[in-house]
Coordinates of C-alpha atoms in Angstrom, one line a residue:
M1 CA -97.6 27.7 -30.3
K2 CA -100.7 30.8 -28.9
N3 CA -97.8 31.9 -25.8
E4 CA -95.3 32.0 -29.3
Q5 CA -97.9 34.4 -31.5
D6 CA -97.5 35.9 -28.3
R7 CA -94.1 36.8 -28.7
D8 CA -93.6 37.5 -31.7
S9 CA -96.8 40.0 -31.9
A10 CA -95.2 42.9 -29.0
K11 CA -91.6 42.2 -30.3
G12 CA -91.0 45.4 -30.8
S13 CA -93.7 47.4 -30.4
R14 CA -93.1 50.2 -28.8
D15 CA -90.7 52.7 -30.5
T16 CA -89.4 56.4 -29.8
T17 CA -89.9 59.3 -31.9
G18 CA -89.1 62.2 -30.4
Q19 CA -86.9 65.9 -31.5
D20 CA -83.4 66.9 -29.6
C21 CA -83.4 70.5 -28.0
S22 CA -81.8 73.6 -31.2
K23 CA -81.0 75.9 -27.8
E24 CA -77.2 74.1 -25.7
K25 CA -75.5 75.9 -22.3
Y26 CA -72.5 75.2 -21.9
H27 CA -70.0 76.7 -19.1
K28 CA -66.2 76.7 -18.8
L29 CA -65.1 74.6 -16.1
T30 CA -62.4 76.9 -14.3
I31 CA -61.8 74.3 -11.6
G32 CA -61.3 70.6 -11.1
A33 CA -61.8 69.5 -15.1
A34 CA -60.6 66.3 -15.7
Y35 CA -60.1 66.1 -19.7
K36 CA -55.8 68.0 -20.5
P37 CA -55.7 68.1 -23.4
G38 CA -52.2 66.5 -24.8
T39 CA -51.5 68.4 -27.6
K40 CA -52.1 71.9 -27.9
S41 CA -54.1 71.1 -31.8
R42 CA -56.5 69.4 -29.7
L43 CA -56.7 72.1 -27.3
D44 CA -57.7 74.9 -30.4
R45 CA -59.9 72.3 -32.0
I46 CA -61.7 72.1 -28.6
R47 CA -62.1 75.2 -29.0
Y48 CA -63.2 76.0 -31.8
A49 CA -66.1 73.4 -31.6
M50 CA -67.3 75.2 -28.5
K51 CA -67.1 77.9 -30.9
D52 CA -69.1 76.4 -33.8
F53 CA -71.8 74.6 -31.3
M54 CA -72.0 78.2 -29.9
V55 CA -73.2 79.9 -34.1
N56 CA -74.7 76.2 -34.0
R57 CA -77.0 75.9 -31.2
R58 CA -79.0 79.2 -32.9
S59 CA -80.3 77.3 -35.2
K60 CA -83.7 76.3 -35.6
S61 CA -82.3 72.7 -36.7
S62 CA -82.5 69.9 -34.7
E63 CA -80.2 66.3 -34.7
K64 CA -80.8 63.8 -32.7
L65 CA -78.5 61.3 -30.9
G66 CA -77.0 58.9 -33.2
Q67 CA -80.1 59.1 -34.9
I68 CA -81.6 58.8 -31.4
S69 CA -85.0 59.5 -30.1
K70 CA -85.7 61.7 -27.7
V71 CA -89.4 60.7 -26.2
S72 CA -91.4 57.9 -26.5
S73 CA -94.1 57.3 -28.6
Q74 CA -96.9 57.1 -27.1
P75 CA -100.8 58.7 -26.9
M76 CA -101.0 62.5 -26.3
T77 CA -101.2 62.7 -22.6
A78 CA -101.3 66.1 -20.9
E79 CA -97.5 65.4 -19.3
R80 CA -96.7 65.4 -23.3
A81 CA -98.7 68.0 -24.5
M82 CA -96.7 70.7 -21.5
V83 CA -92.7 68.8 -23.0
E84 CA -94.3 69.8 -26.5
S85 CA -95.3 73.6 -25.4
R86 CA -92.5 74.5 -23.9
L87 CA -90.2 73.2 -26.5
E88 CA -92.5 75.3 -29.3
K89 CA -91.4 78.0 -27.2
V90 CA -88.1 77.7 -28.5
G91 CA -86.9 81.1 -30.5
T92 CA -89.2 83.0 -29.0
G93 CA -87.1 84.8 -26.2
Q94 CA -89.1 82.0 -23.9
K95 CA -86.8 80.3 -21.3
E96 CA -86.8 76.6 -23.0
E97 CA -86.8 73.9 -20.3
P98 CA -84.9 70.7 -19.7
M99 CA -86.6 67.8 -20.8
P100 CA -86.3 65.5 -18.1
L101 CA -83.2 62.3 -18.1
E102 CA -86.0 59.9 -17.3
R103 CA -88.1 61.1 -20.4
Y104 CA -84.7 60.0 -23.4
S105 CA -85.2 57.3 -25.2
Y106 CA -81.3 56.4 -24.2
Y107 CA -82.2 56.0 -20.5
H108 CA -82.1 53.0 -19.7
G109 CA -82.9 53.7 -15.7
C110 CA -81.2 51.5 -12.8
L111 CA -80.9 49.1 -15.8
S112 CA -76.9 46.8 -13.8
R113 CA -74.2 46.8 -15.3
L114 CA -73.9 43.5 -16.2
D115 CA -77.0 44.1 -18.1
A116 CA -76.0 47.6 -19.7
E117 CA -72.6 44.7 -20.5
D118 CA -75.2 42.7 -22.6
I119 CA -76.6 45.4 -24.5
L120 CA -73.9 46.6 -24.9
S121 CA -71.3 43.2 -26.2
S122 CA -73.8 43.3 -29.5
V123 CA -73.3 46.5 -31.2
P124 CA -70.8 48.9 -32.3
V125 CA -67.9 50.5 -30.6
G126 CA -69.4 54.0 -29.7
H127 CA -72.6 52.5 -29.6
F128 CA -74.1 53.9 -25.0
L129 CA -76.4 54.3 -22.7
I130 CA -77.5 56.5 -20.0
R131 CA -78.3 54.4 -16.2
A132 CA -78.2 55.4 -13.2
S133 CA -76.7 53.5 -10.3
K134 CA -76.7 53.2 -7.2
R135 CA -73.8 55.8 -4.8
T136 CA -76.5 55.9 -0.9
K137 CA -79.3 54.4 0.4
E138 CA -80.8 58.7 -0.6
S139 CA -78.4 59.4 -4.0
F140 CA -78.0 58.2 -7.6
A141 CA -75.3 58.7 -9.8
V142 CA -75.8 58.2 -13.6
V143 CA -73.7 56.1 -15.5
L144 CA -72.5 56.2 -19.1
S145 CA -72.1 52.9 -20.2
I146 CA -69.7 52.8 -23.6
H147 CA -68.8 50.1 -26.6
T148 CA -65.1 51.5 -27.0
S149 CA -61.8 49.8 -29.5
T150 CA -60.9 47.0 -26.3
N151 CA -64.0 46.8 -23.4
I152 CA -67.5 47.5 -21.7
A153 CA -66.3 51.7 -20.3
H154 CA -69.0 52.8 -17.8
Y155 CA -67.9 56.4 -16.8
Q156 CA -69.5 58.0 -13.9
I157 CA -70.4 61.3 -14.9
P158 CA -69.1 64.5 -12.9
V159 CA -70.9 67.3 -11.2
D160 CA -69.4 70.4 -10.3
D161 CA -69.9 72.7 -7.3
S162 CA -72.7 73.4 -8.9
G163 CA -74.3 71.3 -10.0
K164 CA -73.2 70.9 -14.0
F165 CA -72.6 67.8 -15.8
Y166 CA -68.7 67.4 -17.1
F167 CA -67.1 65.6 -18.7
N168 CA -64.0 67.2 -19.2
E169 CA -63.2 70.6 -19.2
F170 CA -67.0 71.5 -20.2
A171 CA -69.8 70.6 -18.1
F172 CA -73.4 72.4 -18.3
D173 CA -76.7 72.1 -17.8
T174 CA -78.6 69.3 -18.6
V175 CA -76.8 65.3 -19.0
H176 CA -79.1 65.4 -22.6
E177 CA -76.5 68.7 -23.4
L178 CA -73.4 67.3 -22.4
L179 CA -73.7 63.9 -24.3
H180 CA -75.1 66.6 -27.8
F181 CA -72.3 68.2 -27.6
H182 CA -69.6 65.5 -27.6
W183 CA -71.0 63.8 -29.8
K184 CA -72.0 66.0 -32.9
Q185 CA -68.9 68.3 -32.0
R186 CA -67.0 65.1 -31.7
V187 CA -65.5 65.6 -29.1
P188 CA -63.7 62.9 -26.2
I189 CA -65.1 62.1 -22.7
S190 CA -61.7 60.4 -22.0
L191 CA -58.8 58.7 -23.1
L192 CA -59.0 54.1 -22.7
H193 CA -55.1 53.1 -22.8
D194 CA -53.7 55.8 -25.3
N195 CA -57.5 55.4 -27.1
E196 CA -59.3 58.5 -27.5
V197 CA -63.3 57.5 -26.7
F198 CA -65.9 59.3 -29.4
L199 CA -69.7 59.3 -28.2
V200 CA -71.3 57.1 -31.9
K201 CA -74.9 56.7 -31.1
A202 CA -76.8 55.7 -28.2
V203 CA -79.0 53.0 -27.7
D204 CA -82.5 52.7 -27.5
R205 CA -84.1 50.9 -24.3
P206 CA -84.5 47.0 -25.7
D207 CA -88.8 46.4 -25.3
W208 CA -87.4 44.1 -22.5
L209 CA -87.1 47.1 -20.4
F210 CA -90.3 48.8 -18.0
D211 CA -91.6 51.7 -15.4
D212 CA -93.0 50.0 -12.9
N213 CA -95.9 52.3 -13.5
E214 CA -95.7 50.1 -16.9
V215 CA -97.2 47.2 -14.9
I216 CA -100.2 46.3 -13.1
L217 CA -99.3 43.5 -9.7
E218 CA -102.9 41.9 -8.5
P219 CA -103.3 42.6 -4.4
K220 CA -102.4 39.0 -3.6
P221 CA -99.4 37.3 -4.1
L222 CA -99.5 33.4 -5.9
G223 CA -96.2 32.1 -3.9
E224 CA -93.1 32.4 -2.9
G225 CA -90.1 33.3 -4.6
N226 CA -86.0 32.5 -3.3
F227 CA -85.4 36.2 -3.1
G228 CA -89.7 37.3 -2.6
A229 CA -93.0 36.8 -3.2
V230 CA -94.9 36.3 -6.7
Y231 CA -96.8 38.0 -7.8
R232 CA -99.5 37.1 -10.5
G233 CA -100.2 40.8 -13.2
Y234 CA -99.9 42.2 -16.0
V235 CA -98.6 44.5 -18.7
M236 CA -99.2 46.5 -22.4
L237 CA -97.0 45.0 -24.8
G238 CA -98.0 45.4 -29.0
G239 CA -101.2 46.3 -27.6
R240 CA -102.1 43.2 -25.8
K241 CA -102.6 42.5 -22.2
I242 CA -100.0 40.4 -21.5
A243 CA -100.4 38.2 -18.6
L244 CA -97.1 38.1 -16.1
A245 CA -95.9 36.1 -13.1
I246 CA -94.0 38.4 -11.6
K247 CA -90.7 37.9 -9.4
T248 CA -90.5 40.2 -6.9
L249 CA -87.1 41.3 -4.9
Q250 CA -88.9 42.0 -0.9
N251 CA -85.9 43.9 0.3
P252 CA -85.0 46.6 -2.1
E253 CA -81.7 46.3 0.0
D254 CA -80.6 43.1 -0.9
K255 CA -78.2 43.8 -3.6
H256 CA -77.2 39.9 -3.5
G257 CA -80.4 39.2 -3.5
R258 CA -80.9 41.8 -7.0
E259 CA -78.2 40.7 -9.1
E260 CA -79.1 36.5 -8.8
L261 CA -83.1 37.6 -9.8
L262 CA -81.3 40.2 -12.6
K263 CA -78.4 37.4 -13.0
E264 CA -81.4 35.0 -14.4
A265 CA -83.7 37.5 -16.0
R266 CA -80.9 37.4 -17.9
V267 CA -80.5 33.8 -18.4
I268 CA -84.5 33.4 -19.0
R269 CA -83.8 36.0 -21.6
R270 CA -81.6 34.9 -24.0
L271 CA -83.1 31.7 -24.2
K272 CA -85.9 31.5 -26.5
H273 CA -87.0 27.8 -26.9
P274 CA -91.5 26.7 -27.0
N275 CA -90.3 24.2 -23.9
I276 CA -88.2 27.2 -22.0
V277 CA -90.4 30.1 -20.3
W278 CA -90.7 33.3 -21.7
C279 CA -88.6 36.5 -20.1
V280 CA -91.3 39.7 -21.3
G281 CA -88.6 42.2 -18.5
I282 CA -88.1 42.9 -16.5
T283 CA -88.9 47.1 -14.2
V284 CA -85.5 49.2 -14.1
S285 CA -87.0 52.7 -12.7
S286 CA -85.8 52.1 -9.4
E287 CA -84.6 50.1 -6.8
A288 CA -88.2 48.0 -6.7
T289 CA -86.2 45.6 -8.8
M290 CA -89.1 43.5 -11.3
V291 CA -88.4 40.1 -13.1
L292 CA -91.7 39.3 -15.5
L293 CA -92.1 36.2 -16.7
E294 CA -94.8 35.1 -19.0
F295 CA -98.5 33.3 -16.9
I296 CA -98.1 30.4 -17.4
T297 CA -101.7 28.3 -16.6
G298 CA -101.8 25.2 -15.0
G299 CA -99.0 26.5 -12.9
S300 CA -96.3 23.8 -11.4
L301 CA -96.0 19.9 -13.0
D302 CA -96.0 18.3 -9.2
K303 CA -98.9 19.7 -7.9
Y304 CA -100.9 18.5 -10.9
L305 CA -99.1 15.3 -11.5
R306 CA -100.7 15.3 -7.4
K307 CA -103.9 16.2 -8.2
N308 CA -104.4 15.1 -11.7
M309 CA -104.0 10.8 -13.6
L310 CA -101.9 11.2 -16.4
T311 CA -102.3 8.4 -19.2
P312 CA -98.7 6.6 -19.7
T313 CA -99.0 8.8 -23.8
T314 CA -99.1 11.9 -21.9
K315 CA -96.6 11.9 -19.6
V316 CA -94.5 10.7 -22.0
K317 CA -94.9 13.6 -23.9
L318 CA -94.8 15.7 -21.5
L319 CA -91.4 14.5 -20.7
L320 CA -90.1 15.1 -24.0
G321 CA -91.0 18.5 -24.0
V322 CA -88.5 18.4 -21.0
A323 CA -86.9 17.0 -23.5
N324 CA -86.3 19.1 -25.9
A325 CA -85.8 22.1 -23.7
V326 CA -82.6 20.7 -22.0
E327 CA -81.4 19.5 -25.1
Y328 CA -81.6 23.7 -25.8
I329 CA -79.9 24.3 -22.9
H330 CA -77.0 22.0 -23.2
K331 CA -76.4 23.3 -26.9
N332 CA -76.3 27.4 -25.5
E333 CA -73.4 25.2 -22.7
V334 CA -76.1 26.7 -19.9
L335 CA -76.1 23.6 -17.1
H336 CA -79.4 24.2 -15.6
R337 CA -78.5 22.7 -11.8
D338 CA -82.0 22.7 -10.3
L339 CA -84.1 19.8 -13.3
A340 CA -87.5 19.4 -11.5
A341 CA -90.8 18.7 -11.6
R342 CA -91.6 21.6 -9.2
N343 CA -89.4 23.3 -11.8
C344 CA -91.9 22.7 -14.5
L345 CA -95.4 25.1 -15.8
L346 CA -98.0 23.4 -17.8
V347 CA -99.4 24.7 -19.9
L348 CA -103.1 24.0 -20.8
A349 CA -106.0 23.6 -22.8
N350 CA -109.1 23.5 -22.7
D351 CA -108.1 22.9 -19.1
R352 CA -105.7 19.1 -20.7
P353 CA -102.5 19.0 -20.5
E354 CA -100.7 20.8 -24.2
T355 CA -97.4 20.8 -23.0
V356 CA -94.6 21.3 -20.1
K357 CA -92.1 24.7 -20.0
L358 CA -89.0 24.4 -17.9
C359 CA -88.5 27.9 -15.8
D360 CA -86.9 28.3 -12.5
F361 CA -83.4 29.1 -14.0
G362 CA -82.7 30.4 -10.3
L363 CA -79.3 28.6 -9.8
S364 CA -78.0 28.3 -13.5
Q365 CA -75.2 28.2 -14.7
E366 CA -74.6 30.5 -18.4
K367 CA -71.5 30.1 -20.6
V368 CA -69.8 26.4 -19.5
K369 CA -70.0 22.5 -19.6
E370 CA -68.1 21.8 -15.7
Y371 CA -69.7 24.1 -12.0
Q372 CA -68.0 23.5 -9.2
L373 CA -69.5 25.1 -6.0
T374 CA -66.6 26.9 -4.1
V375 CA -69.4 28.3 -1.6
V376 CA -71.4 27.4 1.2
Q377 CA -74.8 26.7 -1.0
Q378 CA -77.9 24.4 -0.7
I379 CA -78.2 22.1 -3.3
P380 CA -81.9 20.1 -4.3
V381 CA -80.5 16.7 -2.3
R382 CA -83.1 14.3 -4.0
W383 CA -82.3 15.8 -7.9
S384 CA -78.4 15.5 -6.5
A385 CA -76.2 13.1 -8.7
P386 CA -72.8 11.5 -7.0
E387 CA -70.0 13.0 -8.2
T388 CA -72.8 16.5 -7.3
L389 CA -73.3 15.0 -3.4
A390 CA -69.6 14.0 -3.4
D391 CA -67.9 17.2 -5.3
R392 CA -69.8 19.3 -5.0
L393 CA -70.2 19.3 -8.8
W394 CA -71.8 20.0 -12.2
T395 CA -72.1 18.8 -15.8
Q396 CA -74.4 18.4 -18.8
K397 CA -74.3 14.9 -16.6
T398 CA -75.0 16.0 -14.2
D399 CA -78.5 17.6 -15.4
V400 CA -79.6 14.3 -16.7
W401 CA -79.0 11.9 -13.4
S402 CA -81.6 15.5 -12.5
Y403 CA -84.2 14.2 -15.3
G404 CA -83.2 10.6 -14.5
V405 CA -85.3 12.5 -11.2
M406 CA -87.8 14.1 -13.2
I407 CA -88.8 11.0 -15.0
Y408 CA -89.5 8.5 -11.5
E409 CA -91.7 11.8 -10.2
F410 CA -93.8 11.9 -13.9
F411 CA -94.8 8.3 -13.2
S412 CA -95.1 8.6 -9.6
N413 CA -97.5 11.3 -9.4
A414 CA -94.7 13.5 -8.1
S415 CA -93.6 11.2 -4.6
L416 CA -90.2 12.5 -3.4
P417 CA -87.3 11.0 -4.5
Y418 CA -86.3 7.9 -1.6
F419 CA -88.5 8.6 0.5
E420 CA -87.4 5.5 1.6
V421 CA -84.1 7.0 2.8
E422 CA -85.1 7.3 7.1
P423 CA -82.4 9.6 8.3
F424 CA -82.1 11.2 5.5
D425 CA -78.8 13.3 4.6
G426 CA -76.3 14.0 1.2
K427 CA -74.1 11.3 2.7
I428 CA -76.3 9.0 3.8
L429 CA -77.8 9.0 -0.2
L430 CA -74.1 8.8 -1.5
H431 CA -73.6 6.2 0.3
Y432 CA -76.6 4.7 -0.6
L433 CA -76.0 5.0 -4.7
K434 CA -72.4 3.9 -4.5
E435 CA -74.3 0.5 -3.1
G436 CA -75.8 0.1 -6.2
N437 CA -79.6 1.3 -5.5
K438 CA -82.2 3.7 -7.5
L439 CA -85.5 4.5 -8.2
R440 CA -88.0 2.9 -8.7
A441 CA -90.5 2.4 -11.0
S442 CA -93.3 2.7 -11.1
K443 CA -96.9 -0.5 -12.7
D444 CA -97.1 1.6 -15.3
M445 CA -93.9 2.6 -16.2
P446 CA -93.7 1.5 -19.3
P447 CA -90.2 -0.6 -19.4
D448 CA -88.5 1.3 -21.9
V449 CA -89.2 4.5 -19.8
V450 CA -87.5 2.4 -17.3
K451 CA -84.6 1.4 -19.4
L452 CA -84.1 5.3 -20.9
M453 CA -84.5 6.2 -16.3
H454 CA -81.8 2.9 -15.1
S455 CA -79.6 4.3 -18.5
T456 CA -79.3 8.0 -16.9
F457 CA -78.5 6.5 -13.0
D458 CA -75.1 5.4 -13.5
L459 CA -72.9 5.8 -11.1
N460 CA -69.7 6.8 -14.3
P461 CA -70.9 10.1 -15.5
A462 CA -69.4 9.3 -19.3
L463 CA -71.4 5.7 -19.5
R464 CA -75.4 8.7 -19.0
P465 CA -76.7 9.3 -22.0
N466 CA -76.5 13.2 -23.3
M467 CA -80.2 14.4 -24.3
T468 CA -79.3 14.5 -27.7
Q469 CA -79.4 10.8 -27.2
I470 CA -82.5 10.8 -25.2
V471 CA -85.0 12.7 -26.3
A472 CA -84.0 10.6 -29.6
T473 CA -84.7 7.2 -27.5
I474 CA -88.4 9.0 -25.5
Q475 CA -89.3 10.0 -29.8
T476 CA -88.3 6.8 -30.9
I477 CA -90.6 4.9 -27.5
L478 CA -93.6 7.5 -28.1
K479 CA -94.6 5.8 -31.9
R480 CA -94.7 2.2 -29.6
M481 CA -97.4 4.3 -27.7
P482 CA -101.7 3.8 -27.8
K483 CA -102.1 7.6 -29.1

């Protein structure tokens, strides 16, 4: 499909190049040294490394941090030309001005701790990245995240009274000089459970991390999300202009909102399926977090169903797309917990429905087959299974129940489920369902689809079909329907 082709052509397109500092400065701490060598041989080794480092720093040859690039590969700009001009002054007696940390490809901006762990969990021990972490409303700390032999560790890089950075006995003017010394001279940055932690190789920013200034937002919002407005926008990726739906955080100080927004992006980013919306990336250059999703032309499915008449065959084809997506996430141990027509986006081709994409993973849970809510949280009551209403319990079979409610929506022009129940709340609906009541099938719902929908509403979760069985059933139904 076209959207998949766009994704494949864009992936891996932002490569990086650059050079390392050929002159380094160091300062030995006289107070507050964090590193105390355990043996004299270790101290002698570090001092020898410093002597060798001072000799080598005068060499004209440059080295990279584990083959890490230094400056993003971008068209020549006035800013970059000025930087390269400064580098050319090395060896001429003129003082080299330091490169801003933000221009190194191992700097990941305000990347969250969990996203850093997600990146580093798939690389070898000793691989690391640099990120910023907010300390107060006005200040940030520089953090080194590294894959160690036991876990993913995070070190806030200390700054001494003179503004120099250090890990243990030696301080440097810049973070890059600090990293370069510990990497090149094999000096450990710390002891972790009696194991020395060494820098082996820096990790480049992945192609799903963007700076704020790379994203263009249209001024008028498309709508409201859980934590802020949703805007249409664009980003250039792989030489292509990618249309976006951009979820924003209304209050940058909302720590919980930021964590939830990034969690949703993390879940979608791991899912690669033609019937699931593509997470293009996130912004990390500041705390003003944005989640960048592919823009889908047809908008939300519930709104489309209310305004347009579709044939039963078209509806069943779209239901198959949703079923394929839910089957996929269940195989990857993800519970959606909010399946509904409003959380599906319609892809149009020549103004006609082509396929559907599952979106809005804000309530989803990863790496679980069962989840029980222990805190107060709003839930989609009308789409919830009896065990969810009674015990705040979610499983793959509760997603199946919600899928059955979606079948009702598809054939009722997205009517409100259980509109006949008045007054309405969770307890009343639970009682209504336990009495054996079910959603009523519309007149145009094929008998086989009615049978499938009712099977998803069995009060006993074990007797409900799983999503693989549902996919197979819909495929069989489609073969019998007119084209």
